[in-house]
mmCIF file of C-alpha atoms and ligand atoms in Angstrom:
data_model
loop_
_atom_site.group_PDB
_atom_site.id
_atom_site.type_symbol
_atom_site.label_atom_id
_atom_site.label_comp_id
_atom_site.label_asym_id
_atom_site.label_seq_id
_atom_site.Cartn_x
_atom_site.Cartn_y
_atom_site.Cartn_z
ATOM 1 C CA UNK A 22 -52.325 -61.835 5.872
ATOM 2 C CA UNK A 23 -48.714 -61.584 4.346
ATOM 3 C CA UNK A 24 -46.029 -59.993 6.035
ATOM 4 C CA UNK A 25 -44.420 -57.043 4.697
ATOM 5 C CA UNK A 26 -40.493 -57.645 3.840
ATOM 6 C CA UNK A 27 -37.981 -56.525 6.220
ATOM 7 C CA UNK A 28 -36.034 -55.236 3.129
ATOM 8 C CA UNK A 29 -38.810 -52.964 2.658
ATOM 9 C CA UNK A 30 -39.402 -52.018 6.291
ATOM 10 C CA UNK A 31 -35.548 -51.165 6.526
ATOM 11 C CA UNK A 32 -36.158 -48.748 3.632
ATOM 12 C CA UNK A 33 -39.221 -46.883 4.793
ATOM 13 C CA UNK A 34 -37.105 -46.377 8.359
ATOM 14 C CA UNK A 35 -33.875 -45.318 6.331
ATOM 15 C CA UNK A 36 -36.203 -42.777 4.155
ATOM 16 C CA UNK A 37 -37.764 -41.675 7.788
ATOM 17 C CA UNK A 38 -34.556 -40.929 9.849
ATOM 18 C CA UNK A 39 -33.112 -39.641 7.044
ATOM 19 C CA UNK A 40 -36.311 -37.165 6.583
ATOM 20 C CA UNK A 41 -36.298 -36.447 10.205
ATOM 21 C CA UNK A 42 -32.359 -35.897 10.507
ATOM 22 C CA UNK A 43 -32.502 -33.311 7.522
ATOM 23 C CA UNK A 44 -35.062 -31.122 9.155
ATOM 24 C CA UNK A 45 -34.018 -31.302 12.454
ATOM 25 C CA UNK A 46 -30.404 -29.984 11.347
ATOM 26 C CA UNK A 47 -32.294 -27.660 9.134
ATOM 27 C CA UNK A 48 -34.770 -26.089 11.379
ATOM 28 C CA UNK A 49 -32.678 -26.310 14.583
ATOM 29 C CA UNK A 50 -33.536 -22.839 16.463
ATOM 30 C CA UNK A 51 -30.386 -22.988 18.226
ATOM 31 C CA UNK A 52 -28.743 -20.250 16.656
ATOM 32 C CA UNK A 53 -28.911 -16.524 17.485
ATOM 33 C CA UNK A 54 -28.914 -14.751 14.021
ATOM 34 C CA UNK A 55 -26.250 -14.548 11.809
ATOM 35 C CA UNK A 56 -24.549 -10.993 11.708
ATOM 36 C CA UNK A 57 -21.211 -11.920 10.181
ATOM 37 C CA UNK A 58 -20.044 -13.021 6.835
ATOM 38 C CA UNK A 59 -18.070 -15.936 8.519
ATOM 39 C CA UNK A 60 -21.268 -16.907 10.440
ATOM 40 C CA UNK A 61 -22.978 -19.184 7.378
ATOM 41 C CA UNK A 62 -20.425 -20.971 7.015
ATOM 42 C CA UNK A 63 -20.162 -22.244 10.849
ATOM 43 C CA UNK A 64 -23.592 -22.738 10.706
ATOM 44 C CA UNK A 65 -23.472 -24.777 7.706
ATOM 45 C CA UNK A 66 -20.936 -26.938 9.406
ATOM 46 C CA UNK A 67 -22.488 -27.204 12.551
ATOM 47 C CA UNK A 68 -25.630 -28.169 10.731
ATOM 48 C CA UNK A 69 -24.180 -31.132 8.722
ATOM 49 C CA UNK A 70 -22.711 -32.383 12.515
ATOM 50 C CA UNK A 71 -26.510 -31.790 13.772
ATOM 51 C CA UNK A 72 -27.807 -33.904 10.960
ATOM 52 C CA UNK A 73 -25.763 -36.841 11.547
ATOM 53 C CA UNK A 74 -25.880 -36.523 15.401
ATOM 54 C CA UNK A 75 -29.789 -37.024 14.864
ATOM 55 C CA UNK A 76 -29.655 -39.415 12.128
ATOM 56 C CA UNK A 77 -27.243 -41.790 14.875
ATOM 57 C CA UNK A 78 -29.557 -40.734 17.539
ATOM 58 C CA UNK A 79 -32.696 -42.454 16.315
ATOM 59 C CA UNK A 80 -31.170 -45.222 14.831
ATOM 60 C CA UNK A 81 -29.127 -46.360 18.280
ATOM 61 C CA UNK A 82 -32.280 -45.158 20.569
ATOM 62 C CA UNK A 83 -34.923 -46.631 17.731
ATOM 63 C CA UNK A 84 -32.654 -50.171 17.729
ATOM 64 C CA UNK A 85 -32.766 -49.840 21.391
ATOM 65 C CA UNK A 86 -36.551 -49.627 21.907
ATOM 66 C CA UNK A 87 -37.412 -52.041 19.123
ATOM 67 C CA UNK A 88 -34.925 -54.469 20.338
ATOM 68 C CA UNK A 89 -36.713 -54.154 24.345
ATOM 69 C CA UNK A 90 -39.961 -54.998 23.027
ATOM 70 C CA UNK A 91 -39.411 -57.704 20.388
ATOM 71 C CA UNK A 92 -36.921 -59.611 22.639
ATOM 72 C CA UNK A 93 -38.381 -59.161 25.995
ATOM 73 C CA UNK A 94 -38.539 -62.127 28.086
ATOM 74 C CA UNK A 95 -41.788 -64.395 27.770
ATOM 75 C CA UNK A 96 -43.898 -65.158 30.778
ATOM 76 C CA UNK A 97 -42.481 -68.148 32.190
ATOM 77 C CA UNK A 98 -38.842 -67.903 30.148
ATOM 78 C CA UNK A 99 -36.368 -68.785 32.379
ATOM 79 C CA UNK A 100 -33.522 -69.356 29.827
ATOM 80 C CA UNK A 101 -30.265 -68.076 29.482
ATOM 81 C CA UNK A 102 -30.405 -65.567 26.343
ATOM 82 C CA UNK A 103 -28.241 -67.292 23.387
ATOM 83 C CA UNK A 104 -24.547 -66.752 23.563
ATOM 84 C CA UNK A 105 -23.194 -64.336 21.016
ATOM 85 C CA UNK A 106 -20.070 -63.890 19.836
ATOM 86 C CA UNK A 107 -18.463 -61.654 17.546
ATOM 87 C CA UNK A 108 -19.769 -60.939 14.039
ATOM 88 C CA UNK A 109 -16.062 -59.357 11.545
ATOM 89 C CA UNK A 110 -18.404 -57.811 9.058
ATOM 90 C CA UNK A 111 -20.866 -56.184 11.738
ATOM 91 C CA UNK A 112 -17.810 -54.775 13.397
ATOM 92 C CA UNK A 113 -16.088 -53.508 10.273
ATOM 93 C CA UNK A 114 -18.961 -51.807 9.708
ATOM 94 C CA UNK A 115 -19.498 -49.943 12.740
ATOM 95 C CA UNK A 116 -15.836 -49.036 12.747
ATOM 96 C CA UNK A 117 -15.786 -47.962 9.223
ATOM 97 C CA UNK A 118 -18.735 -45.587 8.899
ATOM 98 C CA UNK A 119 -17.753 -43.707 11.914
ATOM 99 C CA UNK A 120 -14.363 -43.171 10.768
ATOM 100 C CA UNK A 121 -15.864 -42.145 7.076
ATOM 101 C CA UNK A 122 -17.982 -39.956 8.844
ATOM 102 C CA UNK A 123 -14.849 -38.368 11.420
ATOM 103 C CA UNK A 124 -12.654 -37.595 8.097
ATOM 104 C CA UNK A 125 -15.422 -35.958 6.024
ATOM 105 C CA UNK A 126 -16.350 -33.272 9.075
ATOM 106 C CA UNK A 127 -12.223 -33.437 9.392
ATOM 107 C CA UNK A 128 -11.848 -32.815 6.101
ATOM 108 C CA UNK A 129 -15.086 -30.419 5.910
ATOM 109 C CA UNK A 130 -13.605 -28.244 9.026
ATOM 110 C CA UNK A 131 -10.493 -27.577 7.480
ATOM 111 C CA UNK A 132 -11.601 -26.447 4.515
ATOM 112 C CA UNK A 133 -14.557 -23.950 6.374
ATOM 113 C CA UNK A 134 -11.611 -22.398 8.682
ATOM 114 C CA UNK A 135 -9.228 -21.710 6.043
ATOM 115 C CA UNK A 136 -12.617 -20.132 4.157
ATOM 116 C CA UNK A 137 -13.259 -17.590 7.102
ATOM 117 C CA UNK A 138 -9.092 -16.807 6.964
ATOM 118 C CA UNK A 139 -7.017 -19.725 8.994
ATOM 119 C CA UNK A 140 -3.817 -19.191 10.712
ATOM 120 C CA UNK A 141 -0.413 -18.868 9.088
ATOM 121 C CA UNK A 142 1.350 -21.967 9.460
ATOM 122 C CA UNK A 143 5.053 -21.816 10.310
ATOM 123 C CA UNK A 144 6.685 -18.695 11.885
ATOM 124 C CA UNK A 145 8.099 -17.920 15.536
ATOM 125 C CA UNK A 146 5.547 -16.557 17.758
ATOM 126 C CA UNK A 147 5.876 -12.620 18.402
ATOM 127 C CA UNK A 148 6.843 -11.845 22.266
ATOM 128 C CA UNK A 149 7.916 -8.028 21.814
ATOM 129 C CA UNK A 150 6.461 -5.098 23.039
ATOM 130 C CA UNK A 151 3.852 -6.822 25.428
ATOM 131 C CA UNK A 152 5.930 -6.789 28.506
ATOM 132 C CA UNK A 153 6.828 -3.054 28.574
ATOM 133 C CA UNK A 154 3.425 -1.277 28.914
ATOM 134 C CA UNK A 155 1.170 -2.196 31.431
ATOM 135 C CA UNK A 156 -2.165 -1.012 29.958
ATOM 136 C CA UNK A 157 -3.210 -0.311 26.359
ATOM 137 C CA UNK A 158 -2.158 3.234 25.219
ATOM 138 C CA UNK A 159 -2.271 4.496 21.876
ATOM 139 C CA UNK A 160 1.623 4.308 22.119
ATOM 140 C CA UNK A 161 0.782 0.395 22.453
ATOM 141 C CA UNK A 162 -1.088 0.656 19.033
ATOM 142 C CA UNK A 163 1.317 2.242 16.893
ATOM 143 C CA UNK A 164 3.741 0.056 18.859
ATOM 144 C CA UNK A 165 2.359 -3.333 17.588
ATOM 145 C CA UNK A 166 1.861 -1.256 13.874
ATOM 146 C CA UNK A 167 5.239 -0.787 13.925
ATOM 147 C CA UNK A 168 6.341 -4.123 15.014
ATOM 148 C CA UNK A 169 4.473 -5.616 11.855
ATOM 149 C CA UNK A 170 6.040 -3.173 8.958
ATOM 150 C CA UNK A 171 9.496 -4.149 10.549
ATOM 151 C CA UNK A 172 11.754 -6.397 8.298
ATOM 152 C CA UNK A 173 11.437 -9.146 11.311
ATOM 153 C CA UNK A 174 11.162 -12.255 10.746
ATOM 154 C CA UNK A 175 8.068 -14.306 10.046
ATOM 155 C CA UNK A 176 5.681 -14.542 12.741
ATOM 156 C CA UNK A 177 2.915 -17.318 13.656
ATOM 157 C CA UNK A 178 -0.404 -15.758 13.958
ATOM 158 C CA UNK A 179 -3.197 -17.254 15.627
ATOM 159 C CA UNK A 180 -6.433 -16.816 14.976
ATOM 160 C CA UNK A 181 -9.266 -16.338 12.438
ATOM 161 C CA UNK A 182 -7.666 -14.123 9.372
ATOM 162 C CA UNK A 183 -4.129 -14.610 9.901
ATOM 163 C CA UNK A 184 -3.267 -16.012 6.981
ATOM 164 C CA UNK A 185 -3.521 -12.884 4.681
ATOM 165 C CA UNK A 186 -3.452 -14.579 1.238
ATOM 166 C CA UNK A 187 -6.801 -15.838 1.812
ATOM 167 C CA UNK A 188 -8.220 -12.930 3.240
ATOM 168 C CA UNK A 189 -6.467 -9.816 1.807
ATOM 169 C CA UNK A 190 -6.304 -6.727 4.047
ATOM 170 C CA UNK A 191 -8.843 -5.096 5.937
ATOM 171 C CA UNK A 192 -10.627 -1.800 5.866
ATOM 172 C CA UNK A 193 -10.344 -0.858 9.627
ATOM 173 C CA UNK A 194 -7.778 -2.681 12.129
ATOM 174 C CA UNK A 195 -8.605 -2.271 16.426
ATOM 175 C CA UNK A 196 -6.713 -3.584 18.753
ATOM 176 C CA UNK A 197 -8.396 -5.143 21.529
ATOM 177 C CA UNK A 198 -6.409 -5.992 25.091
ATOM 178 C CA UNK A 199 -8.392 -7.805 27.477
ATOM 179 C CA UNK A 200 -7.757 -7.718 31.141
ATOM 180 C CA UNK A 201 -9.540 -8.311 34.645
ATOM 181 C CA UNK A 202 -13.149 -7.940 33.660
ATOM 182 C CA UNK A 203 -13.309 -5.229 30.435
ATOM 183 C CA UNK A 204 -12.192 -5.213 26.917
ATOM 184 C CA UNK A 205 -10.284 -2.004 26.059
ATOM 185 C CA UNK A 206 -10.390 -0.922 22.379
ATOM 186 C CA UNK A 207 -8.063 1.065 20.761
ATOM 187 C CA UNK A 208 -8.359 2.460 17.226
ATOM 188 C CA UNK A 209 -6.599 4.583 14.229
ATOM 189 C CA UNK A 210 -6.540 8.161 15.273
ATOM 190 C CA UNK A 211 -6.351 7.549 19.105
ATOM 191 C CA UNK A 212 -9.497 6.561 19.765
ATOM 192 C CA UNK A 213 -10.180 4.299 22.822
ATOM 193 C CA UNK A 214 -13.522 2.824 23.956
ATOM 194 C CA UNK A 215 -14.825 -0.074 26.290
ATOM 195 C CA UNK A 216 -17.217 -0.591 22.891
ATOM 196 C CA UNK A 217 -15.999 -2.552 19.787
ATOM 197 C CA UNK A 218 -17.968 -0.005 16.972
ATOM 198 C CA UNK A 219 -17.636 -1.239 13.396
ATOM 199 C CA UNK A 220 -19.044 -0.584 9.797
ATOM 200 C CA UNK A 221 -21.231 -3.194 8.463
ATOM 201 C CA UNK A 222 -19.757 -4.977 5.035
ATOM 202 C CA UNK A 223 -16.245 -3.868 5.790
ATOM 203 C CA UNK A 224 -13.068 -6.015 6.036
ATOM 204 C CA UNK A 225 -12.508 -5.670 9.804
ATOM 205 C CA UNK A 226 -9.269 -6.789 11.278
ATOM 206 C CA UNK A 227 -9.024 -7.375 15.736
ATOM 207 C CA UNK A 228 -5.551 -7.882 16.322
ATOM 208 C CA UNK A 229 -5.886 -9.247 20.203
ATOM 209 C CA UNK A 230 -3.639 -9.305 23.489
ATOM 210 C CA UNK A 231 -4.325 -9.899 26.933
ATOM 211 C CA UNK A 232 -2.815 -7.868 30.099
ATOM 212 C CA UNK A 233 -2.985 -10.155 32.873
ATOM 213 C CA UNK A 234 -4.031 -13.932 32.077
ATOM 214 C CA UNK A 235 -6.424 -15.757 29.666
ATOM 215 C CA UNK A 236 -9.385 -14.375 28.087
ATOM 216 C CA UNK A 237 -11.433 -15.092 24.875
ATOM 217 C CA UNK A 238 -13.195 -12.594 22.665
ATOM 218 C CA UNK A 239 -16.734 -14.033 21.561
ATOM 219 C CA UNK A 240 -19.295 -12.571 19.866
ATOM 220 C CA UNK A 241 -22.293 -15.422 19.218
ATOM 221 C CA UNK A 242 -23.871 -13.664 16.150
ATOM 222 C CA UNK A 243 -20.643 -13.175 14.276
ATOM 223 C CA UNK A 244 -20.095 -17.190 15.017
ATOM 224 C CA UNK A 245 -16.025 -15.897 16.376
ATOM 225 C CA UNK A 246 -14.343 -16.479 19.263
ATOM 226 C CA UNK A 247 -10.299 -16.360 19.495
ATOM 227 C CA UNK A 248 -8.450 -16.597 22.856
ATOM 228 C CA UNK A 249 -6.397 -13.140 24.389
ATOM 229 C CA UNK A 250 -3.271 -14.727 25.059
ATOM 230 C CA UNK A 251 -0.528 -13.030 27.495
ATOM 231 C CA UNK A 252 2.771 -12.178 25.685
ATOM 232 C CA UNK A 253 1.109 -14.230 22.670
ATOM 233 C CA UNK A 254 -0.692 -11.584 19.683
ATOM 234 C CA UNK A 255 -3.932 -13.589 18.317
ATOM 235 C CA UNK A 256 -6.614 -12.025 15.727
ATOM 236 C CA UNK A 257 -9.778 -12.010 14.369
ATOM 237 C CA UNK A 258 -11.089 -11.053 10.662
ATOM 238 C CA UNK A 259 -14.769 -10.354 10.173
ATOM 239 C CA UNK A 260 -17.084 -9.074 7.892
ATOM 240 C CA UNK A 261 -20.268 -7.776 9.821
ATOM 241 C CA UNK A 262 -23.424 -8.291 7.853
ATOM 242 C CA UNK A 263 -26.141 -7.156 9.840
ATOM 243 C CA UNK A 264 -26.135 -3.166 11.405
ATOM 244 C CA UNK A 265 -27.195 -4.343 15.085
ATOM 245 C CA UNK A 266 -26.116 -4.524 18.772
ATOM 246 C CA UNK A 267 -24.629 -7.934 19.617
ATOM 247 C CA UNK A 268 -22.559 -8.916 23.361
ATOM 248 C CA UNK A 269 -18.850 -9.244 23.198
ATOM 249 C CA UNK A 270 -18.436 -12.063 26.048
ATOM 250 C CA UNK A 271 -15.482 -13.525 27.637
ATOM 251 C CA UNK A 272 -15.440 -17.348 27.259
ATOM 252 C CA UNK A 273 -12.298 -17.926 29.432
ATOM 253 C CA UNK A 274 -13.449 -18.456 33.248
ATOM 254 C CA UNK A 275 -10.562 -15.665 33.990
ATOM 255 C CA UNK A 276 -11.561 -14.865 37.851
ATOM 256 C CA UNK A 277 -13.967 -14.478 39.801
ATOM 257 C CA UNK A 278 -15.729 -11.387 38.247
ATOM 258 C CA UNK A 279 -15.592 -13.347 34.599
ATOM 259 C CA UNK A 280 -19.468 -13.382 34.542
ATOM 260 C CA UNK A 281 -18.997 -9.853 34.077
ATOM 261 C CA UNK A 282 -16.886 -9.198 31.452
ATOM 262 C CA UNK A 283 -19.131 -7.955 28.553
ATOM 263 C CA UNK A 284 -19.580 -5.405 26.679
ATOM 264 C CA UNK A 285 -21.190 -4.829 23.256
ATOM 265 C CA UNK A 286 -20.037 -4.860 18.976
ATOM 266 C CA UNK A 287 -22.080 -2.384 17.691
ATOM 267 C CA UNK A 288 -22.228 -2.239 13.867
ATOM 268 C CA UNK A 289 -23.116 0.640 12.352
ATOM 269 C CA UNK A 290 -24.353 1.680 8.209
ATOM 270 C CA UNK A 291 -20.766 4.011 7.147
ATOM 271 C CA UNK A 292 -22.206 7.195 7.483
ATOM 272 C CA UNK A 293 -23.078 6.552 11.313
ATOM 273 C CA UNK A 294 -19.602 4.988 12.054
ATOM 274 C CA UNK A 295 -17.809 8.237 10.391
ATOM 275 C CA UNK A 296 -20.137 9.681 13.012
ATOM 276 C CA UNK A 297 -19.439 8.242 15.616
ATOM 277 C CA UNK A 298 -15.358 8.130 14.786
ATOM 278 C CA UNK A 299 -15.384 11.897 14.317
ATOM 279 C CA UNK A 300 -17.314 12.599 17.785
ATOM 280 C CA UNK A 301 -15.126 10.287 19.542
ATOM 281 C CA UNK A 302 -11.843 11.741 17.927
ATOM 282 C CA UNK A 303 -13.272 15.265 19.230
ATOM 283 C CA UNK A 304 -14.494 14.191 22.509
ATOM 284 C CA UNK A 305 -10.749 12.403 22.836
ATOM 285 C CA UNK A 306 -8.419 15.401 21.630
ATOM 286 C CA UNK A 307 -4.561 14.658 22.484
ATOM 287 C CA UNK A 308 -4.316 15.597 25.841
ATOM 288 C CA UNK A 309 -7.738 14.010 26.964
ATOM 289 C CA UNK A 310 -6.340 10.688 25.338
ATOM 290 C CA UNK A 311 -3.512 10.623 27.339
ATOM 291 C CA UNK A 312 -5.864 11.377 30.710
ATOM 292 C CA UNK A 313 -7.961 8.697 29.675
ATOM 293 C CA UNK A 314 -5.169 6.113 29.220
ATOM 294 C CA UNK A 315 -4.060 6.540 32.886
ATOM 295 C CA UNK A 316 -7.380 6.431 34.132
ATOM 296 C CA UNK A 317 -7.636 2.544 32.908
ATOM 297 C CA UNK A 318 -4.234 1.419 35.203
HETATM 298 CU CU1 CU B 417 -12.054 -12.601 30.785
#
């Protein structure tokens, strides 16, 4: 019986684990569902980085395997195995396709995080205002407001969306202070709630601080997270997608009650977030506002 060509079994395994790679990054269950417009295009990323993962997966494993059984020692063998030494081409190789592959995802990652917004380069980070008031009041809000229509100068912004030439400006703008274990959000017209509540398909701006020490604002199905920096302003830009109920989560370990620190982004159609701004802004009249914000110290 003739053999079958190496050349030819190299192809057939090249066609397989390329096969395999493609649907495992494809059909990888992983994710929790996409509520955000920024969310395909993390997945799409993460997908590509899945693909190759599995594609360099089989191959090392599959060399690993083949290489026990075809080379295993014969009964009887007791010779040294022959001495190696190095091969240029083999190692220019393996150096240069990993590096190919490091500056495409480089490259790639770049390009999908200036897509969902970036961060402006340049600028000197903005301390004010973030000393004096030790918990988030409406005052706070119109505070940081003013602070941005001031003729200051230039400020670095951190975070998804702070580059405003690539994302233009948004519909509805919270500010969100996190501190030992809640999120406290405080919108236009006064309104503060423990409960991030947005309109689905609308340019939504977070512009984020933290109170005591480090916390990060994530919410899985919108694909976002973005530190909450003390004395340092970060932000977030989404569009939600989906109307739905999704955990806000705090990925910092920030003491010893992190675990705890959730809460929920609840996107609503526009008629039921009108709804729910003009209950709130009844149910939070002036002088109740005020109660409230001295409740949180
Ligand atoms: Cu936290």
């Amino acid at each position: 019986m003739q053999q079958v060509p190496v050349s030819l079994l190299t192809l057939v395994a090249g066609v397989l684990v390329t096969l395999v790679s493609l649907w495992v990054g494809q059909a990888t269950p992983l994710f929790p569902e996409q509520a955000s417009e920024q969310a395909p295009l993390v997945d799409n990323f993460f997908r590509l980085m899945l693909t190759i993962g599995t594609a360099l997966f089989i191959m090392v494993e599959g060399a690993i395997v083949i290489f026990m059984v075809k080379f295993r020692q014969k009964p009887g063998d007791e010779t040294d195995g022959e001495p190696l030494e190095g091969n240029l081409s083999l190692e220019a190789f393996w150096t240069l396709v990993p590096a190919i592959i490091v500056i495409i995802l480089g490259v790639y990652s770049v390009q999908v995080y200036t897509e969902m917004g970036g961060f402006a380069p340049g600028g000197l980070p903005e301390m004010a205002h973030h000393h004096t008031h030790p918990a988030p009041t409406v005052e706070m809000v119109a505070h940081q407001e003013g602070a941005g229509m001031s003729a200051m100068p230039p400020q670095a912004k951190y975070g998804i969306g702070a580059n405003p030439s690539e994302r233009g400006p948004a519909d509805l703008t919270v500010s969100v202070s996190g501190m030992q274990y809640a999120w406290i959000f405080n919108y236009p017209d006064g309104i503060i709630s423990g409960e991030l509540h947005v309109p689905v398909g609308k340019r939504v701006q977070l512009n984020i601080s933290a109170l005591d020490v480090i916390h990060s604002f994530w919410v899985p199905q919108f694909r976002l997270k973005q530190d909450a920096i003390p004395g340092q302003p970060t932000e977030l830009f989404f569009v939600a997608t989906r109307v739905g109920d999704y955990p806000v989560v705090c990925a910092e370990l920030c003491g010893a009650y992190h675990g705890g620190m959730r809460t929920r982004a609840v996107v609503h159609t526009e008629e039921d977030f009108e709804r729910w701004v003009s209950e709130n802004r009844i149910a939070q009249a002036p002088p109740d506002s005020e109660g409230l914000a001295i409740h949180l110290h």
